[in-house]
Short mmCIF file of N, CA and C in Angstrom, two decimals:
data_model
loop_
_atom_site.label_atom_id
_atom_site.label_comp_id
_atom_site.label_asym_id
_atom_site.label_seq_id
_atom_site.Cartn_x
_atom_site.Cartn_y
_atom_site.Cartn_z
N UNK A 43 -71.66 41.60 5.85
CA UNK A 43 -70.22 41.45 5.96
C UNK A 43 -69.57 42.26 4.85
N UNK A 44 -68.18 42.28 5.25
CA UNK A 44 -67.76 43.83 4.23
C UNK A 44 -67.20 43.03 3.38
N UNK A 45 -66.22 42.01 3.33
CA UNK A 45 -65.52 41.23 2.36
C UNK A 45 -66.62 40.05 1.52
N UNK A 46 -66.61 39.98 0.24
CA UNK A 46 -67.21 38.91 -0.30
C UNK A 46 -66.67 37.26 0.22
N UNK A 47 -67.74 36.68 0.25
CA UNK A 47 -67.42 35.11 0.82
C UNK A 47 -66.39 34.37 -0.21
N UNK A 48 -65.55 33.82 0.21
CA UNK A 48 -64.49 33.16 -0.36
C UNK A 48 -65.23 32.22 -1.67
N UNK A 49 -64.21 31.96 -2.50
CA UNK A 49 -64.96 31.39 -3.46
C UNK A 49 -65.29 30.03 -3.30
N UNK A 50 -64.42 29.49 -2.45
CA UNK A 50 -64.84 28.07 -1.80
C UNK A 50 -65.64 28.32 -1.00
N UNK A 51 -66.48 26.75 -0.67
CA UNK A 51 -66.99 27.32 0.76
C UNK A 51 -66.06 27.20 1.79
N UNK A 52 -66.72 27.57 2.84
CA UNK A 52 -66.66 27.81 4.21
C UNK A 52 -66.07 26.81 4.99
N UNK A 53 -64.95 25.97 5.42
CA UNK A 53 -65.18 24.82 5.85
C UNK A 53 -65.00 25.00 7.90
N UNK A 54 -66.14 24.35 8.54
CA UNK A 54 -65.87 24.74 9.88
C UNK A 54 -65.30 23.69 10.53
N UNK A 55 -63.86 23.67 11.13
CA UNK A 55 -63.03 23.24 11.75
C UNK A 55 -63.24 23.00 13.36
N UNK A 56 -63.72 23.90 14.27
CA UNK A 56 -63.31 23.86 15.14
C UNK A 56 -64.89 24.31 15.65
N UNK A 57 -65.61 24.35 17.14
CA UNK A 57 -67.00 25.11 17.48
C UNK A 57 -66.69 24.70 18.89
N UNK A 58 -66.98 26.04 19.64
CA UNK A 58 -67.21 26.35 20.72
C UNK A 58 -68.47 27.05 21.01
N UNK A 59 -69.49 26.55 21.53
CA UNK A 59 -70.84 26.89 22.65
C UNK A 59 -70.97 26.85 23.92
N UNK A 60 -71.57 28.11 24.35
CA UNK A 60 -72.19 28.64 25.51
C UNK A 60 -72.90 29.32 25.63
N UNK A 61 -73.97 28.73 26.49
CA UNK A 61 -75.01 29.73 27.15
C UNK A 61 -74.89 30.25 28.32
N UNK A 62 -75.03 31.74 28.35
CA UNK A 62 -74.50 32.63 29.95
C UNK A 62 -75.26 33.00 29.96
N UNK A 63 -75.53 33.56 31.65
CA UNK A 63 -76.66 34.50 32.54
C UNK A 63 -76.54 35.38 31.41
N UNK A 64 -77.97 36.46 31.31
CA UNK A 64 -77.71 37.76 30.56
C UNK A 64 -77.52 39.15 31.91
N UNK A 65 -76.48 38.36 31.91
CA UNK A 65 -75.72 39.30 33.47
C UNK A 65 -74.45 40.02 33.06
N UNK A 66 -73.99 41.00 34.17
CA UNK A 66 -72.41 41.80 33.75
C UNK A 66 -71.24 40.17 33.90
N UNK A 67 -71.81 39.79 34.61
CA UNK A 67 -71.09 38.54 35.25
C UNK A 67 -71.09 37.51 34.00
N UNK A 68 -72.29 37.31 33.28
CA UNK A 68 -72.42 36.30 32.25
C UNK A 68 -70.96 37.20 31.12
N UNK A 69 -71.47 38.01 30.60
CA UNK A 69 -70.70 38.93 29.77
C UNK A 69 -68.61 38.81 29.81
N UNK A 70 -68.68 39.37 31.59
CA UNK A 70 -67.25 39.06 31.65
C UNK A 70 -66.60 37.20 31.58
N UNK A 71 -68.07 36.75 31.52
CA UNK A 71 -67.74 34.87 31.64
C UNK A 71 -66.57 35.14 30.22
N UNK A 72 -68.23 35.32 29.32
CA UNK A 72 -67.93 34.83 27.92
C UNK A 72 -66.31 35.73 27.24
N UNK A 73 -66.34 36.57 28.01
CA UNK A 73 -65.08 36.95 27.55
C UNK A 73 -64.14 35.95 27.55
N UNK A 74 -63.58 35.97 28.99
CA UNK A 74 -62.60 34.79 29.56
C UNK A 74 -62.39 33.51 28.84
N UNK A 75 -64.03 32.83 28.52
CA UNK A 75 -64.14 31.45 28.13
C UNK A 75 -63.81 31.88 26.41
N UNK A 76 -63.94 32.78 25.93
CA UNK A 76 -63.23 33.09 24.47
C UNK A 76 -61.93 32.82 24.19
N UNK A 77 -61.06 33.78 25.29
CA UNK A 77 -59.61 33.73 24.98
C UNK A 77 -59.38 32.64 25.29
N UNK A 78 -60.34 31.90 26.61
CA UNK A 78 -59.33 30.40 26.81
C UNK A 78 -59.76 29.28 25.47
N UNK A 79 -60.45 29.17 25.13
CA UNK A 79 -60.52 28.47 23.97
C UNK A 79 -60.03 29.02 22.71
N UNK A 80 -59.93 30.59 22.53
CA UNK A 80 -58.84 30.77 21.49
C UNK A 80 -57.35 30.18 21.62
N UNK A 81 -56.93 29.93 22.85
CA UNK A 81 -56.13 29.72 23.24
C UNK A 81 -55.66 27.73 23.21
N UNK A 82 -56.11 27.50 23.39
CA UNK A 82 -56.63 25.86 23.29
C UNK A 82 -56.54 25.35 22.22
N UNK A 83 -57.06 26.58 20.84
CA UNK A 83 -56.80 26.23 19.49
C UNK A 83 -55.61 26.37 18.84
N UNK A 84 -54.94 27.54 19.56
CA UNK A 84 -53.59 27.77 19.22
C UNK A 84 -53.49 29.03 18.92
N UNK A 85 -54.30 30.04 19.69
CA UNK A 85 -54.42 31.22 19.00
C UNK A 85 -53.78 31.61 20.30
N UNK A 86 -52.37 32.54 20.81
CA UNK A 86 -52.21 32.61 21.91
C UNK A 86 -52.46 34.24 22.57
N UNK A 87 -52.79 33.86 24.03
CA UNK A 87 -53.17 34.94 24.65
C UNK A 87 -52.22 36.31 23.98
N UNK A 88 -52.68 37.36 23.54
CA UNK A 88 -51.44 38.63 23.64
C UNK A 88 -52.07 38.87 22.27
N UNK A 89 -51.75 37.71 21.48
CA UNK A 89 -51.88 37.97 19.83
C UNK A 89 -52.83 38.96 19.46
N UNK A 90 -52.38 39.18 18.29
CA UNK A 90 -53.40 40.51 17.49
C UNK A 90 -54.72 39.99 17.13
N UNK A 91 -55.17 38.58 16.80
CA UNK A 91 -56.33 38.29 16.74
C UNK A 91 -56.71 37.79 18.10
N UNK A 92 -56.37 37.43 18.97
CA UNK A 92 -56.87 37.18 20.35
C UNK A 92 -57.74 38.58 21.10
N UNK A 93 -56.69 39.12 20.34
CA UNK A 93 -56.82 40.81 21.16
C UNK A 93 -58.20 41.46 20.61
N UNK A 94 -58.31 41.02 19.32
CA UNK A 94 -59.71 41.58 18.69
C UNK A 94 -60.73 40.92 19.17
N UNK A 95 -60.38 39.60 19.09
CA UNK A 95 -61.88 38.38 19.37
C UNK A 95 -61.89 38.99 20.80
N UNK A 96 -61.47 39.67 21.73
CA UNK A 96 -61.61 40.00 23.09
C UNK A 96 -62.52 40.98 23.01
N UNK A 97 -62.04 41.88 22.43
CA UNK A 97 -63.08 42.94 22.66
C UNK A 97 -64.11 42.85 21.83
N UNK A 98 -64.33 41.96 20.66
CA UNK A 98 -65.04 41.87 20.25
C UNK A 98 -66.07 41.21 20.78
N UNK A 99 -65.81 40.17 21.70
CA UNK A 99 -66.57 39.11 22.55
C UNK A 99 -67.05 39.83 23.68
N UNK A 100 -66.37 40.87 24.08
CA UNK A 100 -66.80 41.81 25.41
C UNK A 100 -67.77 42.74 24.68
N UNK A 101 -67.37 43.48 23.91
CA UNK A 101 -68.90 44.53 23.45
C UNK A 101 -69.82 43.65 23.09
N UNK A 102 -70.05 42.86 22.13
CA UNK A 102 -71.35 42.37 22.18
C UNK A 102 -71.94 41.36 22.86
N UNK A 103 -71.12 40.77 23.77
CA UNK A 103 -71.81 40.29 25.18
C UNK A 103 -72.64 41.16 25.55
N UNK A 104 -72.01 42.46 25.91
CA UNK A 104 -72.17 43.67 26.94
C UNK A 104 -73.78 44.17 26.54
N UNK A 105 -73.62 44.52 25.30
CA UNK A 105 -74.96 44.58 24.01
C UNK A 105 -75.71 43.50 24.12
N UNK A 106 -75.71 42.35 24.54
CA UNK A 106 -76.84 41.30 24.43
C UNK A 106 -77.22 41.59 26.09
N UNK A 107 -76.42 41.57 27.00
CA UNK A 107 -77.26 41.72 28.51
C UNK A 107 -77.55 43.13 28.52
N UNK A 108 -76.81 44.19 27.80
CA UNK A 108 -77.75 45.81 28.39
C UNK A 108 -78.75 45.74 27.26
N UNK A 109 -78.80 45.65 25.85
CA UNK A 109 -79.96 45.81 25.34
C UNK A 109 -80.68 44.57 24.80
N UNK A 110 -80.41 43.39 24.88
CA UNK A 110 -81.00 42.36 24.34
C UNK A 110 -81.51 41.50 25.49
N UNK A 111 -81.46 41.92 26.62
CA UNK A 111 -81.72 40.98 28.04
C UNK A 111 -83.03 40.98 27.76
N UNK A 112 -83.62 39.57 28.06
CA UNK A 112 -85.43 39.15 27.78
C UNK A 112 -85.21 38.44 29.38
N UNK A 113 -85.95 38.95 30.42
CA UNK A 113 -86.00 38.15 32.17
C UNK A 113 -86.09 37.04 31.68
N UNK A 114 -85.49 36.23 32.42
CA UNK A 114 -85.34 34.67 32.53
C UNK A 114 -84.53 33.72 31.27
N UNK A 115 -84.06 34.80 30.33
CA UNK A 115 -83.28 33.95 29.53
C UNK A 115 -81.83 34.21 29.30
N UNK A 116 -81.27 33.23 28.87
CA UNK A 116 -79.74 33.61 28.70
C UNK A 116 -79.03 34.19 27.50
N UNK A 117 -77.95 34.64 26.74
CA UNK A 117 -77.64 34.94 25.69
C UNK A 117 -76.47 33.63 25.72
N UNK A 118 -76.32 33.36 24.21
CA UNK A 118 -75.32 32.38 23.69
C UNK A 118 -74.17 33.00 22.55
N UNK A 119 -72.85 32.50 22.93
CA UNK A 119 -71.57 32.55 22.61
C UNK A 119 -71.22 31.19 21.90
N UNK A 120 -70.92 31.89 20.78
CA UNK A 120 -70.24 30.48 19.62
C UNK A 120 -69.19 31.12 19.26
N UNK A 121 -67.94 30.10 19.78
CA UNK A 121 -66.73 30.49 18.43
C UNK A 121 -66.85 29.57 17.62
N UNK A 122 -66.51 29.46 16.02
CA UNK A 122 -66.14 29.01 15.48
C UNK A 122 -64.83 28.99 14.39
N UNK A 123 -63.37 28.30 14.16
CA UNK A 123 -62.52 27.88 13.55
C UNK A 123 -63.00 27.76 12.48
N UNK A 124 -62.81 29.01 11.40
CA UNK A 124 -63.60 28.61 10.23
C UNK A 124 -62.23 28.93 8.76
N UNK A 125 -62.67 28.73 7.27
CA UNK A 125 -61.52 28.91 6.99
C UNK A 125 -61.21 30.43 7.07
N UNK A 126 -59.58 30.17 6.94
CA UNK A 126 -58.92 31.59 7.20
C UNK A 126 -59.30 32.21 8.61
N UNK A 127 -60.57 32.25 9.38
CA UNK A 127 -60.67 33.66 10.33
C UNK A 127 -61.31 32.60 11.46
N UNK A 128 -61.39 33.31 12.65
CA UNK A 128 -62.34 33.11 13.60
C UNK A 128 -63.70 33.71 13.66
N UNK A 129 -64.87 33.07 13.99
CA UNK A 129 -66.42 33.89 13.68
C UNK A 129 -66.65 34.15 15.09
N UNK A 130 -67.33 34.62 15.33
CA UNK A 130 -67.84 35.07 17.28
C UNK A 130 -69.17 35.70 16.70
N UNK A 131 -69.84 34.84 16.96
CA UNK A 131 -71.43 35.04 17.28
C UNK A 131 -71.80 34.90 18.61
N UNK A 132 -72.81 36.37 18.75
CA UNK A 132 -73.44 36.22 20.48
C UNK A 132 -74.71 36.47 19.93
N UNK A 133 -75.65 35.69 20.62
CA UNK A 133 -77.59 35.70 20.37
C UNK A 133 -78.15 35.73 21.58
N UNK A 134 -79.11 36.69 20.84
CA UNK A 134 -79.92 36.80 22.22
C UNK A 134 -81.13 36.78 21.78
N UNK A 135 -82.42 36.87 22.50
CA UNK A 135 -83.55 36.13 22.37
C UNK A 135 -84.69 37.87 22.24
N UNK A 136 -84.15 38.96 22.11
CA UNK A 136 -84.90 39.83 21.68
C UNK A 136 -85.06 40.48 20.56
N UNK A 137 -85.66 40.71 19.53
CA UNK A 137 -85.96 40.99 18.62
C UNK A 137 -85.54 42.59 18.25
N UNK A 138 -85.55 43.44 18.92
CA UNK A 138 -85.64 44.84 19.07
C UNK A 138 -84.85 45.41 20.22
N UNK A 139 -84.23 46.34 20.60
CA UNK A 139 -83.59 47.16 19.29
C UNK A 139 -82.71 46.06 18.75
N UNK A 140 -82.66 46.86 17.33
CA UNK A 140 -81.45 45.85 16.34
C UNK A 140 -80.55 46.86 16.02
N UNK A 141 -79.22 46.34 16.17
CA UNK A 141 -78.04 47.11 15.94
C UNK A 141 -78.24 48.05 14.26
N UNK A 142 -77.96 49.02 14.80
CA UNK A 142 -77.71 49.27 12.90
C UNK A 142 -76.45 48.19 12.34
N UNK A 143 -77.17 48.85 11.03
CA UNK A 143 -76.42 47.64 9.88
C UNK A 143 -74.81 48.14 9.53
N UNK A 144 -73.77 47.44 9.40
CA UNK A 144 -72.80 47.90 9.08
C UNK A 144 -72.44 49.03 7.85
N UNK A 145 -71.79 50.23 8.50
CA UNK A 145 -71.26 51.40 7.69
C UNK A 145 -72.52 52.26 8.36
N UNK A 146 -73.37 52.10 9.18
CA UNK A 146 -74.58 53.07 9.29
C UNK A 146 -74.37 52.90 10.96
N UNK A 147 -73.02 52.69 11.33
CA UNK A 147 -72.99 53.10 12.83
C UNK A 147 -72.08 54.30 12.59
N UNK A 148 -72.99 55.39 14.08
CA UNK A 148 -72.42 56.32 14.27
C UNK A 148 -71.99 56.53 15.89
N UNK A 149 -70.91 57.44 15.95
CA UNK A 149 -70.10 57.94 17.24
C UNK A 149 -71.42 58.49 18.24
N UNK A 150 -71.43 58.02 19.20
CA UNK A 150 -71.87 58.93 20.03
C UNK A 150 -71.34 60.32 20.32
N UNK A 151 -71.91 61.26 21.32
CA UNK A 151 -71.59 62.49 21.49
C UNK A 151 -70.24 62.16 22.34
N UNK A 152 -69.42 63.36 22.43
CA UNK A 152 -68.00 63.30 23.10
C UNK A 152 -68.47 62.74 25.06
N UNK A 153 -69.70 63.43 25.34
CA UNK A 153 -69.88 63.07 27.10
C UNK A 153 -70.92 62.28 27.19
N UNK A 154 -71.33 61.35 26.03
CA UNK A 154 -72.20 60.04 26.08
C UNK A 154 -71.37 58.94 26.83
N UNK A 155 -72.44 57.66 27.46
CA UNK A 155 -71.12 56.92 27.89
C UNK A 155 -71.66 55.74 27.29
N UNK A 156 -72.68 55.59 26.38
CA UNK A 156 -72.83 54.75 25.56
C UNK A 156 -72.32 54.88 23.84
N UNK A 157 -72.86 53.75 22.79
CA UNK A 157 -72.71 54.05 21.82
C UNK A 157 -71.12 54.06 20.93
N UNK A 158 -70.27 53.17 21.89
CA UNK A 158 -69.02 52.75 21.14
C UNK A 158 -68.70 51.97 20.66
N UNK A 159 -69.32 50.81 21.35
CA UNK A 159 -69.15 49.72 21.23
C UNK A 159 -68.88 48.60 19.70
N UNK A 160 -70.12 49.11 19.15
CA UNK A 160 -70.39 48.84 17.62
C UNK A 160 -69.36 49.31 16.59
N UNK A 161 -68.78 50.83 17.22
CA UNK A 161 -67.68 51.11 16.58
C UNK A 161 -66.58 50.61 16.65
N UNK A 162 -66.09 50.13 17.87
CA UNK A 162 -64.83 48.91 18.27
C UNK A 162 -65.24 47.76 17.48
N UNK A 163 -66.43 47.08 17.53
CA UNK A 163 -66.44 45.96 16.82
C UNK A 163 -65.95 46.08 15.13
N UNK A 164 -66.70 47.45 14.31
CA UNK A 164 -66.85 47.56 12.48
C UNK A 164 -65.10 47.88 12.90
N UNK A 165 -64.35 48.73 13.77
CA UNK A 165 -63.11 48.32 13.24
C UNK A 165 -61.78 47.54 13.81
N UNK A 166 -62.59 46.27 14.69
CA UNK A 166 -61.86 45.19 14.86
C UNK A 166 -61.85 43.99 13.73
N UNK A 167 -63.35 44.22 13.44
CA UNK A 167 -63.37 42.74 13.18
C UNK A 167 -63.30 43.10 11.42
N UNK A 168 -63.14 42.07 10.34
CA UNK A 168 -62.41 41.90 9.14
C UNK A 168 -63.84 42.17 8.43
N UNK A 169 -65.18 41.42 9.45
CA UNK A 169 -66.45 41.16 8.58
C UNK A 169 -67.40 41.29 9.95
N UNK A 170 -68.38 42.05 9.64
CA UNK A 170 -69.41 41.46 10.62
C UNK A 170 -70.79 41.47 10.01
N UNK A 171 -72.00 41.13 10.48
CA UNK A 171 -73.60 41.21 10.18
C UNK A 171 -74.66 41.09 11.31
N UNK A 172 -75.20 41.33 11.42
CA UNK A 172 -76.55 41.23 12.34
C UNK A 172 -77.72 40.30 11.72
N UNK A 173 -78.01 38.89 11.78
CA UNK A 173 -78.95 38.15 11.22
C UNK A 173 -80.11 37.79 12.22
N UNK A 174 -81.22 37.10 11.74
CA UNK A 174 -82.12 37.78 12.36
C UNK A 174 -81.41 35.36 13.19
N UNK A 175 -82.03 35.53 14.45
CA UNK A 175 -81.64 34.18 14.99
C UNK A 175 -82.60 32.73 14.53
N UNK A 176 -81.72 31.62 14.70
CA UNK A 176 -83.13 30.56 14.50
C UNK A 176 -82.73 29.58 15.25
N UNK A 177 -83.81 29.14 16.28
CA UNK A 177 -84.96 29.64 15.53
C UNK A 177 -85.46 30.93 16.42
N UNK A 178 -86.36 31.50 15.68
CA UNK A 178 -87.13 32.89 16.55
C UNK A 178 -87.48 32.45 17.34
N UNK A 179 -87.93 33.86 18.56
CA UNK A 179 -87.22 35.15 18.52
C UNK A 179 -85.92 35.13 19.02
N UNK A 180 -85.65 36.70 18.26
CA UNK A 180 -84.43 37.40 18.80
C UNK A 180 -83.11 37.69 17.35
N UNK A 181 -82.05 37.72 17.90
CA UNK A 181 -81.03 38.31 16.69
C UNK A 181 -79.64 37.42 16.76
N UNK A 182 -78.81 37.24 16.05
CA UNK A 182 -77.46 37.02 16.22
C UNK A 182 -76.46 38.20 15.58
N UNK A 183 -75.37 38.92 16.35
CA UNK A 183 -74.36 39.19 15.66
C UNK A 183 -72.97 38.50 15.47
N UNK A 184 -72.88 38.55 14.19
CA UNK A 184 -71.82 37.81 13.87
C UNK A 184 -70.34 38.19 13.13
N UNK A 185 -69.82 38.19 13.58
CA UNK A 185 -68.35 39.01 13.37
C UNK A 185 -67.05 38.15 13.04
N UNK A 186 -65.87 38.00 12.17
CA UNK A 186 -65.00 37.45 12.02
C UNK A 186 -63.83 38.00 12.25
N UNK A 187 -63.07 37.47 12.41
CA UNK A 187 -61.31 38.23 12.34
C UNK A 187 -60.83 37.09 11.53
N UNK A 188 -59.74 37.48 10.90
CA UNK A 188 -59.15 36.83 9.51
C UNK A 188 -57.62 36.89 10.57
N UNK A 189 -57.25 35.25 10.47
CA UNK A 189 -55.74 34.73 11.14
C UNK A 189 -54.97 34.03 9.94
N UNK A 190 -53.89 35.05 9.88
CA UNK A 190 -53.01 34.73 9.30
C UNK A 190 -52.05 33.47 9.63
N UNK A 191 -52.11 32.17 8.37
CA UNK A 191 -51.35 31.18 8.82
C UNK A 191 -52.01 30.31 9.52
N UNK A 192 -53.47 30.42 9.51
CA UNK A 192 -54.71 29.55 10.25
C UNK A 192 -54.38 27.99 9.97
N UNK A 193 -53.59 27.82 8.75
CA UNK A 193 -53.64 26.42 8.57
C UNK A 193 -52.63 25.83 9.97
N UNK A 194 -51.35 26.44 10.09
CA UNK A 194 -50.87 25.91 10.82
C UNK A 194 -51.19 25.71 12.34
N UNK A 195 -52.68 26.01 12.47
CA UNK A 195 -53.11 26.00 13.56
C UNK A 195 -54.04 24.59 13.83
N UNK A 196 -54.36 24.48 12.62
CA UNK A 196 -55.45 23.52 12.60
C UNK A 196 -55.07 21.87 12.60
N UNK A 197 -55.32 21.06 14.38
CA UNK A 197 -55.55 19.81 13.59
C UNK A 197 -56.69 19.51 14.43
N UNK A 198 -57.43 18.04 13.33
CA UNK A 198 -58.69 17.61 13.56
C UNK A 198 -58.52 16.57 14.49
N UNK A 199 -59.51 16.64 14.79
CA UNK A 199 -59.96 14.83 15.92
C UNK A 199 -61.01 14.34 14.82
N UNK A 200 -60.73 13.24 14.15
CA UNK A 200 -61.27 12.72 13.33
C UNK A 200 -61.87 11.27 13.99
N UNK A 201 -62.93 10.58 13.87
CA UNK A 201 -63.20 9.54 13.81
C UNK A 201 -62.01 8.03 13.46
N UNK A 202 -61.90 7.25 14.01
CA UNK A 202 -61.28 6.32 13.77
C UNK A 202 -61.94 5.01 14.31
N UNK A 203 -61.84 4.12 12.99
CA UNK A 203 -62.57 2.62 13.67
C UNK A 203 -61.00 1.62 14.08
N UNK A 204 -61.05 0.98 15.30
CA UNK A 204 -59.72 0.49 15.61
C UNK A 204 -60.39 -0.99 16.02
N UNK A 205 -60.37 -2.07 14.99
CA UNK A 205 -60.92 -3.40 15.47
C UNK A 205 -61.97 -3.34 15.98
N UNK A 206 -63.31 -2.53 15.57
CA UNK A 206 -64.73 -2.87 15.27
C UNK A 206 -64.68 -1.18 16.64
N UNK A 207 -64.41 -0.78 17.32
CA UNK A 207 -64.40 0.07 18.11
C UNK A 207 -63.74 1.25 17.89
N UNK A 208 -64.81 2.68 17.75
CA UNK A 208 -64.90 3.97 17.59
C UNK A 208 -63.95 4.85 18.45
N UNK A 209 -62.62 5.66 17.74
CA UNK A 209 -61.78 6.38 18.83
C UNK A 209 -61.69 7.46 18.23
N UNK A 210 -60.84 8.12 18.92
CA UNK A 210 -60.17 9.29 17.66
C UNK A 210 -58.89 9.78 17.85
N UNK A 211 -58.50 10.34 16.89
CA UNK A 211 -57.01 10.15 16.53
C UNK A 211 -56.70 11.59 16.16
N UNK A 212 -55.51 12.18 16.53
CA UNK A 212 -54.72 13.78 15.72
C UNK A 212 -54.76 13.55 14.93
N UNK A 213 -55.22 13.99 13.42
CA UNK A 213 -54.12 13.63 12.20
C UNK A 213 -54.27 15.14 11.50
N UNK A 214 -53.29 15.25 10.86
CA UNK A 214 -53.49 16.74 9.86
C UNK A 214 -54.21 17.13 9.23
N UNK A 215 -55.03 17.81 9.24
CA UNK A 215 -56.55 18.75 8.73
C UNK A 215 -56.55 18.39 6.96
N UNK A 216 -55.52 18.04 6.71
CA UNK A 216 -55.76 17.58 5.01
C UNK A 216 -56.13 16.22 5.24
N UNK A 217 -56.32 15.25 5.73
CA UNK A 217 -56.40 13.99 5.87
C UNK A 217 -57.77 13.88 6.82
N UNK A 218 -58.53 14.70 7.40
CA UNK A 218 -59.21 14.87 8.26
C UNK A 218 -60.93 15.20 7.84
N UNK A 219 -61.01 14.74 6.29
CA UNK A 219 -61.97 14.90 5.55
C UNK A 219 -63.03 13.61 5.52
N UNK A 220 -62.64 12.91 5.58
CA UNK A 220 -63.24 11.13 5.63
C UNK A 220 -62.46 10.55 6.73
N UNK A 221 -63.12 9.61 7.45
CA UNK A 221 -62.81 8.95 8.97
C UNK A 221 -61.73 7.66 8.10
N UNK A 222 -60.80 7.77 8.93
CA UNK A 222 -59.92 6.54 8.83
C UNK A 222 -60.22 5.09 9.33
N UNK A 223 -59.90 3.98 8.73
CA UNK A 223 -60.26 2.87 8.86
C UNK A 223 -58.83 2.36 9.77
N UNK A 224 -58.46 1.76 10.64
CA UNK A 224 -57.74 0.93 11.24
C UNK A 224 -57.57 0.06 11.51
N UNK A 225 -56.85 -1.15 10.87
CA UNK A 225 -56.92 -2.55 11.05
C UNK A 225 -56.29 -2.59 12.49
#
């Protein structure tokens, strides 16, 4: 990743999972099911980070079913609400080829019709990496976009005990650290 990790940690807010065919069909899923759950969080369709997590979610889909497809298995899509940015990890279950490492992707030739992809992602996304997956085999790439004003996006479903019985409740992401007690 190109930016150093915040000096706090990390705190993860929000997680979305899926496993899709490693099909053109799985690929255009995980697109769709991106924006609609960016969307769900409060990130709205059009926006400048919607717009990145899109194509960012479409090339390396695209990259896990053309070069990471293993017969009979699927590739998996995680968003995660993390602080400040959104993360979009897609895994797939092959080991090889592995993307080059960030700053060491290059342009394809002008009448190639591969080989862009990686370049849309290093300059959509804020951060990305290629880690190896777990458990083995295979790889995850993992990419962020940084949303401005993320707090006001964020509220939790927290745990709540209401007269001996488990519910849950909106409350504001500062309060959303320890489960509330309810007489």
């Amino acid at each position: 990743m190109t930016a150093p990790p915040p000096s706090q940690g990390t705190v993860t807010v929000r997680m979305f999972t899926q496993r899709l065919s490693s099909t053109p069909r799985g690929a255009r899923l995980a697109r769709h099911l991106a924006l609609a759950q960016l969307d769900a969080w409060g990130v709205p369709h059009g926006s400048d980070p919607s717009d990145a997590v899109a194509v960012i979610v479409a090339e390396l889909a695209a990259n896990a079913v053309t070069h990471g497809r293993v017969p009979g298995r699927d590739f998996e899509l995680r968003l995660a609400l993390v602080t400040g940015s959104v993360r979009v990890e897609v895994t797939d279950t092959r080991t090889q080829p592995r993307p080059p490492a960030r700053g060491a992707v290059r342009a394809g030739g002008p009448l190639e019709e591969e080989g862009r992809g990686l370049l849309l992602v290093d300059a959509l996304a804020d951060r990305w990496e290629v880690v190896d997956r777990e458990p083995p085999p295979g790889k995850t790439v993992r990419a962020e976009v940084d949303l401005p004003g993320w707090l006001s996006l964020v509220k939790a479903m927290v745990p709540v005990a209401v007269g001996g019985a488990v519910t849950t409740r909106q409350v504001p992401c500062e309060t959303a650290r320890r489960p509330v007690e309810v007489p």
